[in-house]
PDB file of C-alpha atoms in Angstrom:
ATOM      1  CA  UNK A   1     -55.742  22.555  13.476  1.00 45.00           C
ATOM      2  CA  UNK A   2     -57.935  21.804  10.396  1.00 49.00           C
ATOM      3  CA  UNK A   3     -57.602  18.332   8.903  1.00 49.00           C
ATOM      4  CA  UNK A   4     -56.311  19.754   5.605  1.00 48.00           C
ATOM      5  CA  UNK A   5     -53.378  21.424   7.357  1.00 46.00           C
ATOM      6  CA  UNK A   6     -52.563  18.276   9.357  1.00 45.00           C
ATOM      7  CA  UNK A   7     -52.101  16.080   6.269  1.00 45.00           C
ATOM      8  CA  UNK A   8     -48.655  17.428   5.276  1.00 45.00           C
ATOM      9  CA  UNK A   9     -47.462  17.176   8.880  1.00 43.00           C
ATOM     10  CA  UNK A  10     -48.624  13.578   9.150  1.00 42.00           C
ATOM     11  CA  UNK A  11     -46.878  12.767   5.890  1.00 42.00           C
ATOM     12  CA  UNK A  12     -43.607  14.249   7.157  1.00 41.00           C
ATOM     13  CA  UNK A  13     -43.963  12.306  10.408  1.00 39.00           C
ATOM     14  CA  UNK A  14     -44.535   9.067   8.477  1.00 39.00           C
ATOM     15  CA  UNK A  15     -41.488   9.784   6.331  1.00 38.00           C
ATOM     16  CA  UNK A  16     -39.339  10.532   9.380  1.00 38.00           C
ATOM     17  CA  UNK A  17     -40.455   7.327  11.083  1.00 36.00           C
ATOM     18  CA  UNK A  18     -39.756   5.337   7.943  1.00 34.00           C
ATOM     19  CA  UNK A  19     -36.220   6.718   7.701  1.00 35.00           C
ATOM     20  CA  UNK A  20     -35.648   6.066  11.375  1.00 41.00           C
ATOM     21  CA  UNK A  21     -36.819   2.474  10.953  1.00 40.00           C
ATOM     22  CA  UNK A  22     -34.584   1.928   7.942  1.00 40.00           C
ATOM     23  CA  UNK A  23     -37.407   1.496   5.389  1.00 39.00           C
ATOM     24  CA  UNK A  24     -38.170   3.521   2.303  1.00 36.00           C
ATOM     25  CA  UNK A  25     -41.641   2.541   1.025  1.00 36.00           C
ATOM     26  CA  UNK A  26     -43.524   5.291   2.858  1.00 34.00           C
ATOM     27  CA  UNK A  27     -40.917   7.900   2.005  1.00 32.00           C
ATOM     28  CA  UNK A  28     -41.214   7.119  -1.695  1.00 36.00           C
ATOM     29  CA  UNK A  29     -45.031   7.389  -1.489  1.00 38.00           C
ATOM     30  CA  UNK A  30     -44.791  10.693   0.411  1.00 36.00           C
ATOM     31  CA  UNK A  31     -42.300  12.146  -2.071  1.00 38.00           C
ATOM     32  CA  UNK A  32     -44.598  11.227  -4.977  1.00 40.00           C
ATOM     33  CA  UNK A  33     -47.580  12.948  -3.337  1.00 43.00           C
ATOM     34  CA  UNK A  34     -45.622  16.045  -2.354  1.00 48.00           C
ATOM     35  CA  UNK A  35     -43.882  16.587  -5.651  1.00 58.00           C
ATOM     36  CA  UNK A  36     -46.235  14.723  -7.978  1.00 74.00           C
ATOM     37  CA  UNK A  37     -47.543  17.557 -10.151  1.00 92.00           C
ATOM     38  CA  UNK A  38     -45.609  20.824 -10.230  1.00 92.00           C
ATOM     39  CA  UNK A  39     -44.654  20.348  -6.577  1.00 94.00           C
ATOM     40  CA  UNK A  40     -48.268  19.982  -5.462  1.00 97.00           C
ATOM     41  CA  UNK A  41     -49.681  17.113  -3.424  1.00 98.00           C
ATOM     42  CA  UNK A  42     -51.749  14.657  -5.440  1.00 98.00           C
ATOM     43  CA  UNK A  43     -54.775  12.433  -5.181  1.00 98.00           C
ATOM     44  CA  UNK A  44     -56.612   9.971  -7.391  1.00 98.00           C
ATOM     45  CA  UNK A  45     -60.010  10.883  -8.831  1.00 98.00           C
ATOM     46  CA  UNK A  46     -62.590   8.444  -7.404  1.00 98.00           C
ATOM     47  CA  UNK A  47     -65.752   9.851  -9.016  1.00 98.00           C
ATOM     48  CA  UNK A  48     -67.280  12.912 -10.631  1.00 98.00           C
ATOM     49  CA  UNK A  49     -70.377  14.332  -8.922  1.00 97.00           C
ATOM     50  CA  UNK A  50     -71.099  17.248 -11.257  1.00 97.00           C
ATOM     51  CA  UNK A  51     -69.219  19.968 -13.111  1.00 98.00           C
ATOM     52  CA  UNK A  52     -67.599  21.507 -10.032  1.00 98.00           C
ATOM     53  CA  UNK A  53     -67.588  18.648  -7.509  1.00 98.00           C
ATOM     54  CA  UNK A  54     -65.764  15.329  -7.342  1.00 98.00           C
ATOM     55  CA  UNK A  55     -64.351  12.788  -4.933  1.00 98.00           C
ATOM     56  CA  UNK A  56     -60.589  12.527  -4.557  1.00 98.00           C
ATOM     57  CA  UNK A  57     -58.643   9.836  -2.704  1.00 98.00           C
ATOM     58  CA  UNK A  58     -55.772  11.363  -0.722  1.00 97.00           C
ATOM     59  CA  UNK A  59     -53.716   9.266   1.682  1.00 96.00           C
ATOM     60  CA  UNK A  60     -56.307   6.501   1.477  1.00 97.00           C
ATOM     61  CA  UNK A  61     -59.153   8.825   2.458  1.00 98.00           C
ATOM     62  CA  UNK A  62     -61.928   9.715   0.004  1.00 98.00           C
ATOM     63  CA  UNK A  63     -62.563  13.467   0.148  1.00 98.00           C
ATOM     64  CA  UNK A  64     -65.546  15.372  -1.185  1.00 98.00           C
ATOM     65  CA  UNK A  65     -64.012  18.225  -3.221  1.00 98.00           C
ATOM     66  CA  UNK A  66     -65.585  21.455  -4.450  1.00 98.00           C
ATOM     67  CA  UNK A  67     -63.544  23.358  -7.036  1.00 98.00           C
ATOM     68  CA  UNK A  68     -62.731  26.870  -5.821  1.00 98.00           C
ATOM     69  CA  UNK A  69     -63.614  29.990  -7.777  1.00 98.00           C
ATOM     70  CA  UNK A  70     -66.103  28.491 -10.201  1.00 98.00           C
ATOM     71  CA  UNK A  71     -69.737  27.464 -10.451  1.00 98.00           C
ATOM     72  CA  UNK A  72     -71.261  25.113 -13.012  1.00 98.00           C
ATOM     73  CA  UNK A  73     -74.921  24.485 -13.790  1.00 97.00           C
ATOM     74  CA  UNK A  74     -76.535  22.121 -11.267  1.00 95.00           C
ATOM     75  CA  UNK A  75     -77.459  18.529 -12.086  1.00 93.00           C
ATOM     76  CA  UNK A  76     -79.874  18.185  -9.155  1.00 92.00           C
ATOM     77  CA  UNK A  77     -82.716  18.325  -8.414  1.00 92.00           C
ATOM     78  CA  UNK A  78     -83.480  19.153 -12.063  1.00 93.00           C
ATOM     79  CA  UNK A  79     -80.599  19.524 -14.538  1.00 94.00           C
ATOM     80  CA  UNK A  80     -79.960  23.143 -15.490  1.00 96.00           C
ATOM     81  CA  UNK A  81     -78.925  24.174 -18.975  1.00 97.00           C
ATOM     82  CA  UNK A  82     -75.405  22.838 -19.733  1.00 98.00           C
ATOM     83  CA  UNK A  83     -75.141  20.763 -16.510  1.00 98.00           C
ATOM     84  CA  UNK A  84     -74.476  17.518 -18.382  1.00 97.00           C
ATOM     85  CA  UNK A  85     -71.872  19.164 -20.599  1.00 98.00           C
ATOM     86  CA  UNK A  86     -70.096  20.702 -17.584  1.00 98.00           C
ATOM     87  CA  UNK A  87     -70.041  17.341 -15.805  1.00 98.00           C
ATOM     88  CA  UNK A  88     -68.647  15.664 -18.934  1.00 98.00           C
ATOM     89  CA  UNK A  89     -65.994  18.394 -19.224  1.00 98.00           C
ATOM     90  CA  UNK A  90     -64.785  17.801 -15.659  1.00 98.00           C
ATOM     91  CA  UNK A  91     -64.715  14.051 -16.348  1.00 98.00           C
ATOM     92  CA  UNK A  92     -62.585  14.731 -19.449  1.00 98.00           C
ATOM     93  CA  UNK A  93     -60.172  17.014 -17.594  1.00 98.00           C
ATOM     94  CA  UNK A  94     -59.969  14.808 -14.475  1.00 98.00           C
ATOM     95  CA  UNK A  95     -60.877  11.248 -15.526  1.00 98.00           C
ATOM     96  CA  UNK A  96     -61.748   8.743 -12.817  1.00 98.00           C
ATOM     97  CA  UNK A  97     -58.633   6.841 -11.804  1.00 98.00           C
ATOM     98  CA  UNK A  98     -56.143   9.558 -12.741  1.00 98.00           C
ATOM     99  CA  UNK A  99     -53.658  11.290 -10.494  1.00 98.00           C
ATOM    100  CA  UNK A 100     -54.227  15.036 -10.181  1.00 98.00           C
ATOM    101  CA  UNK A 101     -52.529  17.754  -8.200  1.00 98.00           C
ATOM    102  CA  UNK A 102     -54.389  19.952  -5.788  1.00 98.00           C
ATOM    103  CA  UNK A 103     -53.895  23.227  -3.981  1.00 98.00           C
ATOM    104  CA  UNK A 104     -55.788  24.800  -1.106  1.00 98.00           C
ATOM    105  CA  UNK A 105     -56.374  28.522  -0.639  1.00 98.00           C
ATOM    106  CA  UNK A 106     -56.934  30.317   2.685  1.00 97.00           C
ATOM    107  CA  UNK A 107     -60.101  28.479   3.717  1.00 97.00           C
ATOM    108  CA  UNK A 108     -59.762  24.707   3.158  1.00 97.00           C
ATOM    109  CA  UNK A 109     -63.430  23.713   3.629  1.00 97.00           C
ATOM    110  CA  UNK A 110     -66.903  25.055   2.921  1.00 96.00           C
ATOM    111  CA  UNK A 111     -69.932  24.955   5.214  1.00 94.00           C
ATOM    112  CA  UNK A 112     -70.811  21.492   3.877  1.00 95.00           C
ATOM    113  CA  UNK A 113     -67.355  20.226   4.987  1.00 96.00           C
ATOM    114  CA  UNK A 114     -66.208  19.723   1.402  1.00 97.00           C
ATOM    115  CA  UNK A 115     -62.540  20.319   0.655  1.00 98.00           C
ATOM    116  CA  UNK A 116     -62.086  23.519  -1.365  1.00 98.00           C
ATOM    117  CA  UNK A 117     -59.377  22.969  -3.970  1.00 98.00           C
ATOM    118  CA  UNK A 118     -57.768  24.168  -7.144  1.00 98.00           C
ATOM    119  CA  UNK A 119     -57.042  21.110  -9.318  1.00 98.00           C
ATOM    120  CA  UNK A 120     -54.236  20.485 -11.814  1.00 98.00           C
ATOM    121  CA  UNK A 121     -53.978  17.709 -14.412  1.00 98.00           C
ATOM    122  CA  UNK A 122     -50.748  15.769 -14.891  1.00 96.00           C
ATOM    123  CA  UNK A 123     -49.985  17.871 -17.998  1.00 96.00           C
ATOM    124  CA  UNK A 124     -50.200  21.042 -15.854  1.00 96.00           C
ATOM    125  CA  UNK A 125     -53.683  22.097 -16.987  1.00 98.00           C
ATOM    126  CA  UNK A 126     -55.344  24.242 -14.316  1.00 98.00           C
ATOM    127  CA  UNK A 127     -58.703  22.459 -14.300  1.00 98.00           C
ATOM    128  CA  UNK A 128     -60.762  25.179 -12.572  1.00 98.00           C
ATOM    129  CA  UNK A 129     -59.545  27.747 -15.099  1.00 98.00           C
ATOM    130  CA  UNK A 130     -59.999  25.432 -18.101  1.00 98.00           C
ATOM    131  CA  UNK A 131     -63.660  24.886 -17.219  1.00 98.00           C
ATOM    132  CA  UNK A 132     -64.215  28.649 -17.301  1.00 98.00           C
ATOM    133  CA  UNK A 133     -62.110  29.202 -20.439  1.00 98.00           C
ATOM    134  CA  UNK A 134     -64.148  26.598 -22.319  1.00 98.00           C
ATOM    135  CA  UNK A 135     -67.487  28.012 -21.163  1.00 98.00           C
ATOM    136  CA  UNK A 136     -68.530  25.187 -18.830  1.00 98.00           C
ATOM    137  CA  UNK A 137     -68.360  27.306 -15.668  1.00 98.00           C
ATOM    138  CA  UNK A 138     -68.667  30.878 -14.489  1.00 98.00           C
ATOM    139  CA  UNK A 139     -66.626  32.667 -11.871  1.00 98.00           C
ATOM    140  CA  UNK A 140     -67.800  32.402  -8.250  1.00 97.00           C
ATOM    141  CA  UNK A 141     -65.465  33.294  -5.399  1.00 96.00           C
ATOM    142  CA  UNK A 142     -66.062  33.431  -1.679  1.00 95.00           C
ATOM    143  CA  UNK A 143     -63.737  35.243   0.694  1.00 96.00           C
ATOM    144  CA  UNK A 144     -61.003  34.609   1.553  1.00 97.00           C
ATOM    145  CA  UNK A 145     -60.245  32.268  -1.375  1.00 97.00           C
ATOM    146  CA  UNK A 146     -59.159  34.742  -4.068  1.00 98.00           C
ATOM    147  CA  UNK A 147     -55.736  33.400  -5.189  1.00 97.00           C
ATOM    148  CA  UNK A 148     -56.648  32.936  -8.883  1.00 98.00           C
ATOM    149  CA  UNK A 149     -59.627  35.287  -9.053  1.00 98.00           C
ATOM    150  CA  UNK A 150     -58.161  37.670 -11.632  1.00 98.00           C
ATOM    151  CA  UNK A 151     -57.274  34.842 -14.053  1.00 98.00           C
ATOM    152  CA  UNK A 152     -60.693  33.236 -13.667  1.00 98.00           C
ATOM    153  CA  UNK A 153     -62.522  36.558 -14.174  1.00 98.00           C
ATOM    154  CA  UNK A 154     -60.514  37.236 -17.347  1.00 98.00           C
ATOM    155  CA  UNK A 155     -61.294  33.744 -18.657  1.00 98.00           C
ATOM    156  CA  UNK A 156     -64.987  34.236 -17.944  1.00 98.00           C
ATOM    157  CA  UNK A 157     -65.036  37.557 -19.818  1.00 98.00           C
ATOM    158  CA  UNK A 158     -63.354  35.954 -22.849  1.00 98.00           C
ATOM    159  CA  UNK A 159     -65.695  32.929 -22.855  1.00 98.00           C
ATOM    160  CA  UNK A 160     -68.736  35.187 -22.492  1.00 98.00           C
ATOM    161  CA  UNK A 161     -67.558  37.502 -25.292  1.00 98.00           C
ATOM    162  CA  UNK A 162     -66.977  34.503 -27.535  1.00 97.00           C
ATOM    163  CA  UNK A 163     -70.331  32.915 -26.725  1.00 97.00           C
ATOM    164  CA  UNK A 164     -68.559  29.730 -25.649  1.00 98.00           C
ATOM    165  CA  UNK A 165     -70.338  26.864 -23.927  1.00 97.00           C
ATOM    166  CA  UNK A 166     -73.097  27.932 -21.560  1.00 97.00           C
ATOM    167  CA  UNK A 167     -72.693  31.546 -22.688  1.00 97.00           C
ATOM    168  CA  UNK A 168     -73.929  30.608 -26.155  1.00 96.00           C
ATOM    169  CA  UNK A 169     -76.306  27.818 -25.238  1.00 96.00           C
ATOM    170  CA  UNK A 170     -78.133  29.017 -22.139  1.00 93.00           C
ATOM    171  CA  UNK A 171     -78.294  32.784 -21.882  1.00 73.00           C
TER     172      UNK A 171
END
């Protein structure tokens, strides 16, 4: 079973053991992760790599995370047009040290073994979508991860039509 699918099971096991042992510290931590942001599990942002990649600490483990459904200009090896702005936008939406919710789609990892996630700020902002709406990212989906494809495509069309962000600065 993939590691991403084992995490919830391990959390439930820890909670069950805690109840059985008469303690409550682990149960409280598990409940916070499971229901932290709109019922989604949560993690703490450890660092921002670029506009569509970050590191997230979940259950004490630092995960490399690639945002699903979007692509931002690359920082490396040479910064592409709007790469710095996209990176700054992700840092604004998911500041280091903050708790954010996450959601997997059908395929939890890419070929580089990064976790593929949709991210949600504490205020409910859908971070992947916001990056596209504001013109910092374009749509890029790989099968089978298509859960929010229609919303992201619509946001891209609106940002492009309005000349927002990279659509006005780079093309």
